[in-house]
Coordinates of C-alpha atoms and ligand atoms in Angstrom, one line a residue:
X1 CA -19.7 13.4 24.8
X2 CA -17.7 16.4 23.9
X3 CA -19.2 20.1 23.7
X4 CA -19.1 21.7 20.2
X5 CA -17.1 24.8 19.5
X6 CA -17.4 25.1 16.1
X7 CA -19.4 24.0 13.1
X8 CA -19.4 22.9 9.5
X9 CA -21.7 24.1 6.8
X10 CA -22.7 21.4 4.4
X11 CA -25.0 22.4 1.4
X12 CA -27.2 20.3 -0.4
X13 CA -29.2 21.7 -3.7
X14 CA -28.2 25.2 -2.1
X15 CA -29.7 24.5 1.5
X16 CA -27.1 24.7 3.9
X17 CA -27.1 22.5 7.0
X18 CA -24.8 23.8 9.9
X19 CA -23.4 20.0 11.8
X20 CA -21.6 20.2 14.8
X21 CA -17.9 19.8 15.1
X22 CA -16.0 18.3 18.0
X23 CA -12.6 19.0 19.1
X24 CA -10.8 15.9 21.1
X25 CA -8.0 16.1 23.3
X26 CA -5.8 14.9 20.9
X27 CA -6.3 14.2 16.8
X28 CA -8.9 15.7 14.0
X29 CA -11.7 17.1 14.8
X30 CA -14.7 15.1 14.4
X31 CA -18.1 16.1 12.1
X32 CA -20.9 15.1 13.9
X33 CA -23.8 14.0 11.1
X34 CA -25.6 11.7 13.3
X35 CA -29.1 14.0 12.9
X36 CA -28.1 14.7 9.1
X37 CA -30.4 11.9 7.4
X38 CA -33.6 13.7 9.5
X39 CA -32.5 17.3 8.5
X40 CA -31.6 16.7 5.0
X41 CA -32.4 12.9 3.8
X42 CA -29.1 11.7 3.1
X43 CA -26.8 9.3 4.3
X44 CA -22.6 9.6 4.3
X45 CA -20.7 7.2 2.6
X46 CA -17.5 5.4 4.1
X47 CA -16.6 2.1 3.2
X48 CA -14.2 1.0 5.7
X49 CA -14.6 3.4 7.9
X50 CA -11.6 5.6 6.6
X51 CA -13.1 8.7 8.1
X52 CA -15.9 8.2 10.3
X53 CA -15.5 7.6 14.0
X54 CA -17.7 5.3 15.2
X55 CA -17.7 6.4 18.8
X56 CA -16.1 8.2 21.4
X57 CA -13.4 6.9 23.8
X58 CA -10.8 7.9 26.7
X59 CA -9.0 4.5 26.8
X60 CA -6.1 4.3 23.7
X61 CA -5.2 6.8 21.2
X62 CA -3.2 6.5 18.1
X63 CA -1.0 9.4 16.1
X64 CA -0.7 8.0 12.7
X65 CA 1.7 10.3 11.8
X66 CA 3.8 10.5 14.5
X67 CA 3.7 6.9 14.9
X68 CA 2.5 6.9 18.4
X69 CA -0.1 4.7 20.7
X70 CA -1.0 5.9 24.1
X71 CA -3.2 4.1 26.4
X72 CA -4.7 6.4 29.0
X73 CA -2.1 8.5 27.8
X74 CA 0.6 6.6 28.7
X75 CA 3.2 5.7 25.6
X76 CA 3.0 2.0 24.4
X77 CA 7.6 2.0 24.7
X78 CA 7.9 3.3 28.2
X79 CA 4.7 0.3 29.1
X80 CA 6.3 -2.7 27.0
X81 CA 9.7 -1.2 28.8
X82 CA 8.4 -0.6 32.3
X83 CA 4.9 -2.4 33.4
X84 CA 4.1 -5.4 32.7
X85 CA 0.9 -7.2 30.9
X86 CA -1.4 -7.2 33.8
X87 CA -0.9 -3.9 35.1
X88 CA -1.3 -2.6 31.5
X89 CA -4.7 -4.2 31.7
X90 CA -5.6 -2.7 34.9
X91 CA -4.7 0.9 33.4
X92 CA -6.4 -0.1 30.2
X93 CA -9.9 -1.1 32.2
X94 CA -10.1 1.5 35.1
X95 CA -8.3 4.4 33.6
X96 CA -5.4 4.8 35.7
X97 CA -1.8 3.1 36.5
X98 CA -2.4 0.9 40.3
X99 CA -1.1 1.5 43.4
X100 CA 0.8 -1.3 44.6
X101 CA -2.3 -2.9 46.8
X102 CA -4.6 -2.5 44.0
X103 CA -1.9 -4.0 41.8
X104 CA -1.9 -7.1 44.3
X105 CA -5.5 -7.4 44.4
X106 CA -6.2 -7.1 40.4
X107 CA -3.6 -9.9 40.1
X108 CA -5.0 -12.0 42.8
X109 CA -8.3 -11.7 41.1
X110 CA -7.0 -12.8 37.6
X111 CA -5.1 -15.6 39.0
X112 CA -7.9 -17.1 41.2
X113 CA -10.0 -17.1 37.5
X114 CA -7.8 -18.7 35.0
X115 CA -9.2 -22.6 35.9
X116 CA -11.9 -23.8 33.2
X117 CA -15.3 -25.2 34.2
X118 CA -14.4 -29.1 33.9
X119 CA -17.2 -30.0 31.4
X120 CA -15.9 -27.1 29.1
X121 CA -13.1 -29.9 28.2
X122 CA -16.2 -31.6 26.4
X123 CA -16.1 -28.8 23.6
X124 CA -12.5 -28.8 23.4
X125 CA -13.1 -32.6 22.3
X126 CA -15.8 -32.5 20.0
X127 CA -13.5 -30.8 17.7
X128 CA -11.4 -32.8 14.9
X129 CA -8.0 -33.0 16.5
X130 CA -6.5 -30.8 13.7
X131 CA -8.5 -28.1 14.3
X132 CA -6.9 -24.6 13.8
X133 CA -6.5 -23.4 17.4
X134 CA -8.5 -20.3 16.4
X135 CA -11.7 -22.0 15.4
X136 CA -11.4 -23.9 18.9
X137 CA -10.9 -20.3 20.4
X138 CA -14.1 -19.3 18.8
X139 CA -16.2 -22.3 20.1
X140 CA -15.0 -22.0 23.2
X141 CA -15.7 -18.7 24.1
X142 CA -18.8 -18.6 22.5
X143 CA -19.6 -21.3 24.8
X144 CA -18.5 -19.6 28.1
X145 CA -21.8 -18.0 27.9
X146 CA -23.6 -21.4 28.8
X147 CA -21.4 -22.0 31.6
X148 CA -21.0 -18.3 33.5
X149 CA -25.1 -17.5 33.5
X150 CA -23.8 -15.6 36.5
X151 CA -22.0 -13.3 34.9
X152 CA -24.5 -12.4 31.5
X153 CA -26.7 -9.8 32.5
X154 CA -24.8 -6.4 31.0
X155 CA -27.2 -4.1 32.8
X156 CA -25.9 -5.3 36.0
X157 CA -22.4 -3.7 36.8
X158 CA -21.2 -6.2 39.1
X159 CA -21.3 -9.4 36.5
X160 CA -19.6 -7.0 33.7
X161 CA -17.2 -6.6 36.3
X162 CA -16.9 -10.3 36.8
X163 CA -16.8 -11.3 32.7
X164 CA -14.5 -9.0 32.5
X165 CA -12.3 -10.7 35.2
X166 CA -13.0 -14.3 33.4
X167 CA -12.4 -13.6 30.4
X168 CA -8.6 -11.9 30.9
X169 CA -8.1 -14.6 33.3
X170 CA -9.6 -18.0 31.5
X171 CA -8.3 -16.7 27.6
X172 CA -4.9 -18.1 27.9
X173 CA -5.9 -20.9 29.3
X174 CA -9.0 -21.7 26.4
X175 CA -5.5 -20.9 24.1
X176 CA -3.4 -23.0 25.9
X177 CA -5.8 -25.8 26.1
X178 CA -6.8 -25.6 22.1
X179 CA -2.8 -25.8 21.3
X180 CA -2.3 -29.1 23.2
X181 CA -5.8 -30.6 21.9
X182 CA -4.3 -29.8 18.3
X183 CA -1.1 -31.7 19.1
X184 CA -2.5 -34.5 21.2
X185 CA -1.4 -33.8 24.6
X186 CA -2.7 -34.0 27.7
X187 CA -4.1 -30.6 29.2
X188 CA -2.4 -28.8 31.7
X189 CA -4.0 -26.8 34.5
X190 CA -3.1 -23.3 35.5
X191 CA -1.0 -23.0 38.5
X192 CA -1.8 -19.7 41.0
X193 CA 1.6 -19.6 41.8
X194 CA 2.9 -18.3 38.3
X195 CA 2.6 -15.0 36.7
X196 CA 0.5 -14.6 33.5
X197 CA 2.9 -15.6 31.0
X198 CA 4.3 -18.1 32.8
X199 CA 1.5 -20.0 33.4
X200 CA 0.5 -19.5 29.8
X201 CA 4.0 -21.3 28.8
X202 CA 3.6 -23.8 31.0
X203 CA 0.1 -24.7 30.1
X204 CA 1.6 -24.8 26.5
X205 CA 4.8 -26.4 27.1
X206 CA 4.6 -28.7 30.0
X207 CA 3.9 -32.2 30.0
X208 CA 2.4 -34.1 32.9
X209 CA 5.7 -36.8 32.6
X210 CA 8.4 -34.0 33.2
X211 CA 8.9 -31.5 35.2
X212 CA 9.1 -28.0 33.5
X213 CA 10.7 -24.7 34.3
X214 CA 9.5 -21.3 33.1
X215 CA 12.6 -19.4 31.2
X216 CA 12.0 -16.4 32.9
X217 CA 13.6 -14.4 30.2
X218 CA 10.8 -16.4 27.7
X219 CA 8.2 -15.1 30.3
X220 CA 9.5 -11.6 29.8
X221 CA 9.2 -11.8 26.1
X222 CA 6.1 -13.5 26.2
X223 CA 4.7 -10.5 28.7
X224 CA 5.8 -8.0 26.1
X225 CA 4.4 -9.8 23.2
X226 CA 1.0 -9.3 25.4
X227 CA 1.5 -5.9 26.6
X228 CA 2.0 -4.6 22.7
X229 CA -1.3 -6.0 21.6
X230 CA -3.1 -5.2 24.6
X231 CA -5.1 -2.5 22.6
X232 CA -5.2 -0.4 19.3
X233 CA -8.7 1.4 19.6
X234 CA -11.3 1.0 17.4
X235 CA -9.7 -1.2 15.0
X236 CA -11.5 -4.2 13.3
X237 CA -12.1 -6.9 15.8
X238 CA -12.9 -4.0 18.4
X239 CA -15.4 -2.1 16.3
X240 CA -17.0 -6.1 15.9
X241 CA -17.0 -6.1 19.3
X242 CA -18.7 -2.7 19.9
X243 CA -21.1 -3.6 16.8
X244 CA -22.3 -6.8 18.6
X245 CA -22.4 -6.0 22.0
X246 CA -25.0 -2.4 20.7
X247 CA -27.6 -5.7 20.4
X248 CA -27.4 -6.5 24.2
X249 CA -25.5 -10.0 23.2
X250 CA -23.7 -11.1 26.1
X251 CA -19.6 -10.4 27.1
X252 CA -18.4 -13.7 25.6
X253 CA -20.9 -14.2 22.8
X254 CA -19.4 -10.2 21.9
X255 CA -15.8 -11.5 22.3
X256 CA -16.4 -15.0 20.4
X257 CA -16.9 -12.4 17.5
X258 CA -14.0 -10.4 18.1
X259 CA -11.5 -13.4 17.6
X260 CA -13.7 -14.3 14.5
X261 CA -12.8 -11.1 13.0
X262 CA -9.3 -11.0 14.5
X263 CA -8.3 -14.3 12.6
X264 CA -8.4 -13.0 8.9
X265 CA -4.9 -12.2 7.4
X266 CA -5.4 -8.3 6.9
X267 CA -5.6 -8.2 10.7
X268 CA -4.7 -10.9 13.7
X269 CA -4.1 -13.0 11.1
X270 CA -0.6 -11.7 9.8
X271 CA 1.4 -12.8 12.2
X272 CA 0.8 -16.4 11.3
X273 CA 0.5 -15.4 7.1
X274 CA 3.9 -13.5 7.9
X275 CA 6.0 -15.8 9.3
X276 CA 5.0 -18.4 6.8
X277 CA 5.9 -15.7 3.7
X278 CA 9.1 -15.1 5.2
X279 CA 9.7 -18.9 5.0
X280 CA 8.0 -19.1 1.8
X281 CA 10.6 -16.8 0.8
X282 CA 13.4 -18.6 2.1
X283 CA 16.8 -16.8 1.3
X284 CA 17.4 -13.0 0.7
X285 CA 18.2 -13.7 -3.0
X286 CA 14.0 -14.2 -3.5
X287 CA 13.3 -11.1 -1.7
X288 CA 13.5 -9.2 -5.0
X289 CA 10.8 -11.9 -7.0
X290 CA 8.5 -11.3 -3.7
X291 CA 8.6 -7.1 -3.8
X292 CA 8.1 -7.3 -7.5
X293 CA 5.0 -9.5 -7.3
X294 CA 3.3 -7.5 -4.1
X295 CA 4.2 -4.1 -6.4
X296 CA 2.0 -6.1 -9.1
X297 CA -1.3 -4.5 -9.7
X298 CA -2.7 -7.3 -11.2
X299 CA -1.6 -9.8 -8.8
X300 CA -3.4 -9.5 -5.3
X301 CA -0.3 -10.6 -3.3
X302 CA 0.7 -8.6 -0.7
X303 CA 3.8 -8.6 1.6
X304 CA 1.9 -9.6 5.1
X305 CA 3.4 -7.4 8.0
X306 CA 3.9 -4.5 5.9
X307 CA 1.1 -1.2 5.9
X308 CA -1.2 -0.1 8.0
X309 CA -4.4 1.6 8.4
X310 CA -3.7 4.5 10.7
X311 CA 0.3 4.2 11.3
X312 CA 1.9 6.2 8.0
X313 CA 5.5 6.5 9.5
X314 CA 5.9 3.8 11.6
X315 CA 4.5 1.3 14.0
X316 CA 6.1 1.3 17.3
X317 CA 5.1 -2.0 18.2
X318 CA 6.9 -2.8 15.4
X319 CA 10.3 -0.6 17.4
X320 CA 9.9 -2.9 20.7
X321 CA 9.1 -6.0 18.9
X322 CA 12.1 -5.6 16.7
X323 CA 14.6 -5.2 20.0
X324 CA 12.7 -8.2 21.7
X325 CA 13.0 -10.4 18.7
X326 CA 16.9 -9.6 18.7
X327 CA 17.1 -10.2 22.7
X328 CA 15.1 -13.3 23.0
X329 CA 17.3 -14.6 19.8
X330 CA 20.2 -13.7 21.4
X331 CA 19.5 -15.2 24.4
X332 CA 18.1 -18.5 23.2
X333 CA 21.5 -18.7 21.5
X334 CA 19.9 -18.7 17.9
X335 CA 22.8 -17.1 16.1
X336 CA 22.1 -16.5 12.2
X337 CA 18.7 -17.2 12.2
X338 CA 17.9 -17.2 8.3
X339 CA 14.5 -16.3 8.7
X340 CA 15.6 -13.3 10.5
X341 CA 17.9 -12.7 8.1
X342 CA 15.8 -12.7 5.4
X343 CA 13.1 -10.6 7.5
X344 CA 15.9 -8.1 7.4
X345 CA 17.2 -7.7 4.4
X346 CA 12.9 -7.6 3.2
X347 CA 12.8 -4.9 5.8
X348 CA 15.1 -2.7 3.9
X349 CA 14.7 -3.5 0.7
X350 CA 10.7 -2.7 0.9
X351 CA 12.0 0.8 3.1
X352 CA 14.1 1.4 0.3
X353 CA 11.9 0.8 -2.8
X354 CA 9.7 4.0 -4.1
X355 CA 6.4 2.0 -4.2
X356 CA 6.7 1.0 -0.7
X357 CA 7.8 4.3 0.6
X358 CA 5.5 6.4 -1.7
X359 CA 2.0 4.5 0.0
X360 CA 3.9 5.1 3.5
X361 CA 4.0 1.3 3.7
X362 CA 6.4 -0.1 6.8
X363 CA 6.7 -3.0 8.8
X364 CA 3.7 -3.6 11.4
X365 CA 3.6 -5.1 15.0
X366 CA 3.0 -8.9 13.1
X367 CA 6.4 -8.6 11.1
X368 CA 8.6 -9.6 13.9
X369 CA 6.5 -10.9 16.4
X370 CA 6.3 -14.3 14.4
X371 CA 10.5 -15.0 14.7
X372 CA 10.3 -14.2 18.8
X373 CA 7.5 -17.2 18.8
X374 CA 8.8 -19.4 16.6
X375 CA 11.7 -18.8 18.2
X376 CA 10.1 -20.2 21.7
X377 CA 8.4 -23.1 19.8
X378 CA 4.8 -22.2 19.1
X379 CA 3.8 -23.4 15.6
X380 CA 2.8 -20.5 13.3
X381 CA -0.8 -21.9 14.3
X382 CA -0.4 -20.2 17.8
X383 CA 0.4 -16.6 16.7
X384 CA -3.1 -15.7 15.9
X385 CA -4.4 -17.4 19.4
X386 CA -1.6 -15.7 21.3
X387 CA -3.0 -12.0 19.9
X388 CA -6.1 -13.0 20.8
X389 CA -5.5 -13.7 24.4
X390 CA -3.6 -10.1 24.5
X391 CA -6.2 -8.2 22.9
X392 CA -9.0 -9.2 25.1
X393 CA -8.6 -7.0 27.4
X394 CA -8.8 -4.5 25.0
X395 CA -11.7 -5.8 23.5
X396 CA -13.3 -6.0 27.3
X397 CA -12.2 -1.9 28.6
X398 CA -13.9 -1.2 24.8
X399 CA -17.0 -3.2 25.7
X400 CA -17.1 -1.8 29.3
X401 CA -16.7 1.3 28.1
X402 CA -19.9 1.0 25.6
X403 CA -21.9 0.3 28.2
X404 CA -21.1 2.7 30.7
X405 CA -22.4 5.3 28.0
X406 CA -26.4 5.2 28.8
X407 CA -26.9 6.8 25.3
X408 CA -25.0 3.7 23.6
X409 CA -27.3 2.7 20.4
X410 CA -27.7 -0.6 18.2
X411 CA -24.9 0.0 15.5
X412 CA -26.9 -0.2 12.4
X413 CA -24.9 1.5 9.4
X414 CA -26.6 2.4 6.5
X415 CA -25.6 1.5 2.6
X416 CA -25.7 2.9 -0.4
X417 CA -28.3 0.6 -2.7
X418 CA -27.6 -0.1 -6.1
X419 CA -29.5 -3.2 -6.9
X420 CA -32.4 -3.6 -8.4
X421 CA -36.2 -1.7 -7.8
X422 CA -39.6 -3.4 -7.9
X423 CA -39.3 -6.4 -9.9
X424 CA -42.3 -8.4 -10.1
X425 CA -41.8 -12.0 -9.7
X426 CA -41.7 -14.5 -12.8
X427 CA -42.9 -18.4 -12.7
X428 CA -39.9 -20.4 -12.8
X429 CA -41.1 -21.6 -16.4
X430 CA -41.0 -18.5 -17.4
X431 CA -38.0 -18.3 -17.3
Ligands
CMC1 N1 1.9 -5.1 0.3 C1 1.8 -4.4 -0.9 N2 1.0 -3.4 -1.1 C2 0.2 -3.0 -0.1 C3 0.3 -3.6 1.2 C4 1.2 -4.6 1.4 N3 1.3 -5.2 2.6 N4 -0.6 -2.9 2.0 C5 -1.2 -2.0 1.3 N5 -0.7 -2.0 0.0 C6 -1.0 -1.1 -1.1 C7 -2.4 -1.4 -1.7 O1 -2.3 -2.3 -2.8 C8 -2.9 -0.1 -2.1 O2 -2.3 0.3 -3.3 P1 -3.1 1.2 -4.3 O3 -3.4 2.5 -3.7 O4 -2.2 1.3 -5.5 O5 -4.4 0.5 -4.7 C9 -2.3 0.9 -1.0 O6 -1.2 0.2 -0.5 C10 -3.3 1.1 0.2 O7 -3.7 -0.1 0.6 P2 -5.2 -0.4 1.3 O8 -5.5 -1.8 1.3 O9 -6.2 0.6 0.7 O10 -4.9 0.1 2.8 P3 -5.8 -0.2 4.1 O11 -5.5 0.8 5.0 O12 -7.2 -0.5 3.7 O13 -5.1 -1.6 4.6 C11 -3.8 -3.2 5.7 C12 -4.3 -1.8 5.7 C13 -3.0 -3.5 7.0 C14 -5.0 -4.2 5.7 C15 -2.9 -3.5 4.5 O14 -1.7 -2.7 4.5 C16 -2.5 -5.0 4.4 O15 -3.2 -5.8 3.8 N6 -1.3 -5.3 5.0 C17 -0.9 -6.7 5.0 C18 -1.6 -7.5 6.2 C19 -1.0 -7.1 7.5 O16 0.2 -7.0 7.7 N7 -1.9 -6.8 8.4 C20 -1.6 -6.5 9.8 C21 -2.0 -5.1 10.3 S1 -1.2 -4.7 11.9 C22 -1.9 -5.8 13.0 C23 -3.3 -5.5 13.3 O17 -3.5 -4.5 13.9 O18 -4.2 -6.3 13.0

């Protein structure tokens, strides 16, 4: 925890309390009010978090205004552009870029993990075959708790270290494996020999009848899809993540909930709600019917890939993911793609519109990443799943990071109550 080195007077009814105020290494400073309920009686009100950090961290950093992510300091262009997804997740769970043997080893380690207890197929089948692959994800890695007892215990170092491990390595595999349930094909095991998106392609796209060659430049974009959600600090699924594992619960029961919460539409979710507005919308012509209906007060639509919590200039995942979608377009020979086209002109016309420019509304990681995956073949269905597998290692270096903290508490916010006091009960005839 940080020192204080300056402090804030609050006064209630004329009594002035003096809380502590932290200064981070980068960002506002931070109001500490966590002993404010036992000096003064009250609680502080945030719904949604909008000021209130919820803990402290060293592993990713965001500059709203700036539009800039860090992780460990290093910025999220010069990592999609340089590194690669594993190496990111290295940096991301011990602090620091590899060297070259540690590289080696941390990749050997992943690879030798990815395989899936046999009987876990068993819960991949119990499910209706047109399950979305994201309630399959949930099942799945719930149930990884009754097959890794080995690896459960959070007080012991060792099997956090080896959860972690799993979990990066087995997640595209549980993904892979839920997309070919969902389609009726056969599943296909991971192969040591490939790199991590490689053998996540392959365990997608392969079928036992052919034989089937990794597009390396696919791999590539598929790597930098991964390495630009790896993390985004303590944003929804994350903070579920924090809040469940402050129980005790175990690594995967804590990351079972983090893909529950990353699936809704205002979060994971808008990759797969985006893609299918820009279809929805069709030809640039409708672009002006769809602005005028998300400007709408008094209709809830909204235009999915657009805003963002924390990013109030621009997203630069959003930079990289635009280049990749134009590269991997390019070189997959999909000339005048419409839905490009239409994600385009939408693109400008929003930037260009007062409303949109006014609430500091621009396009979000999710707004292009949905043409590069379409663009390789994954159903809209997959975009959510294929976050999910990126983010986990953010969700794990958050969750390891929680626990390292011996003064880690159970997360138990407080509310502001204004239902009904001491009723006393009536007879049902009574009433
Ligand atoms: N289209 C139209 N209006 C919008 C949009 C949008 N996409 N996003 C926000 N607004 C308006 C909203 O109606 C509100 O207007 P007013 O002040 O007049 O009531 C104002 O902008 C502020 O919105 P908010 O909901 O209070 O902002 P928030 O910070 O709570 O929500 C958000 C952030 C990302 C949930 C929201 O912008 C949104 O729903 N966007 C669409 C879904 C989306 O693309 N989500 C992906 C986020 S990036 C990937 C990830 O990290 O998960």
């Amino acid at each position: 925890m940080a020192e204080s080195t300056k402090s804030a007077t609050l006064i209630i009814d004329g009594k002035e309390i003096e809380l502590p105020i932290y200064s981070p290494t980068a960002g506002p400073d931070v109001i500490d009010i966590g002993k404010l309920y036992a000096r003064a009686g009250v609680f502080t009100y945030d719904p949604g978090f909008t000021s209130t950090a919820s803990c402290d961290s060293t592993i990713t950093f965001i500059d709203g205004g700036k539009g800039e992510l860090l992780h460990r300091g290093y910025p999220i262009d010069q990592l999609a552009g340089k590194s690669h997804y594993l190496e990111v997740c290295y940096l991301l769970l011990y602090g620091e870029l590899p060297s070259a043997a540690e590289l080696e080893k941390f990749e050997g380690l992943i690879t030798h993990h990815t395989m899936l207890h046999e009987q876990m197929q068993n819960f991949f089948r119990g499910f209706r075959r047109d399950a979305h692959p994201m309630a399959i994800m949930v099942g799945v890695v719930g149930a990884m708790s009754a097959f890794y007892h080995d690896s459960t215990d959070i007080s012991d170092a060792d099997q956090r270290e080896i959860a972690s491990h799993r979990l990066i390595a087995k997640m595209p595999t549980i993904a892979a494996w839920a997309y070919k349930y969902s389609i009726g094909q056969p599943f296909i095991y991971p192969r040591n020999d490939l790199d991590y998106a490689s053998n996540f392609l392959r365990m997608c796209f392969a079928v036992p009848a052919e034989d089937y060659e990794v597009n390396p430049i696919l791999s590539r974009a598929m790597d930098r899809i991964f390495t630009l959600h790896a993390d985004h600090e303590q944003n929804a699924s994350t903070s579920t993540v924090r809040l469940a594992s402050s129980s005790g619960a175990n690594p995967f029961a804590c990351i079972a909930a983090g893909i529950a919460c990353l699936w809704g539409p205002a979060h994971g979710g808008a990759n797969q709600a985006c893609l299918e507005m820009l279809k929805e919308i069709g030809t640039p012509d409708r672009i002006p019917e769809f602005i005028a209906r998300a400007k709408d007060k008094n209709d809830p639509y909204r235009l999915m890939g657009f805003g963002h919590r924390v990013y109030k200039n621009h997203d630069p995942r959003a930079t990289v993911m635009k280049q990749s979608a134009d590269e991997v377009l390019e070189l997959l020979g999909v000339d005048n793609n419409p839905i490009l086209q239409v994600a385009k002109e939408l693109e400008a016309a929003a930037l260009a519109d007062p409303y949109f420019a006014d609430k500091k509304l621009f396009p979000n990681v999710d707004f292009y990443s949905g043409i590069i995956l379409e663009a390789m073949g994954f159903p809209t269905s997959m975009f959510t799943p294929i976050f999910a597998v990126a983010r986990t290692v953010g969700w794990i270096s958050q969750w390891k990071e929680q626990l390292s903290d011996p003064q880690h508490k159970i997360g138990r916010p407080r509310q502001l109550y204004l239902g009904e006091v001491n009723r006393d009960y009536s007879d049902i005839e009574t009433r």
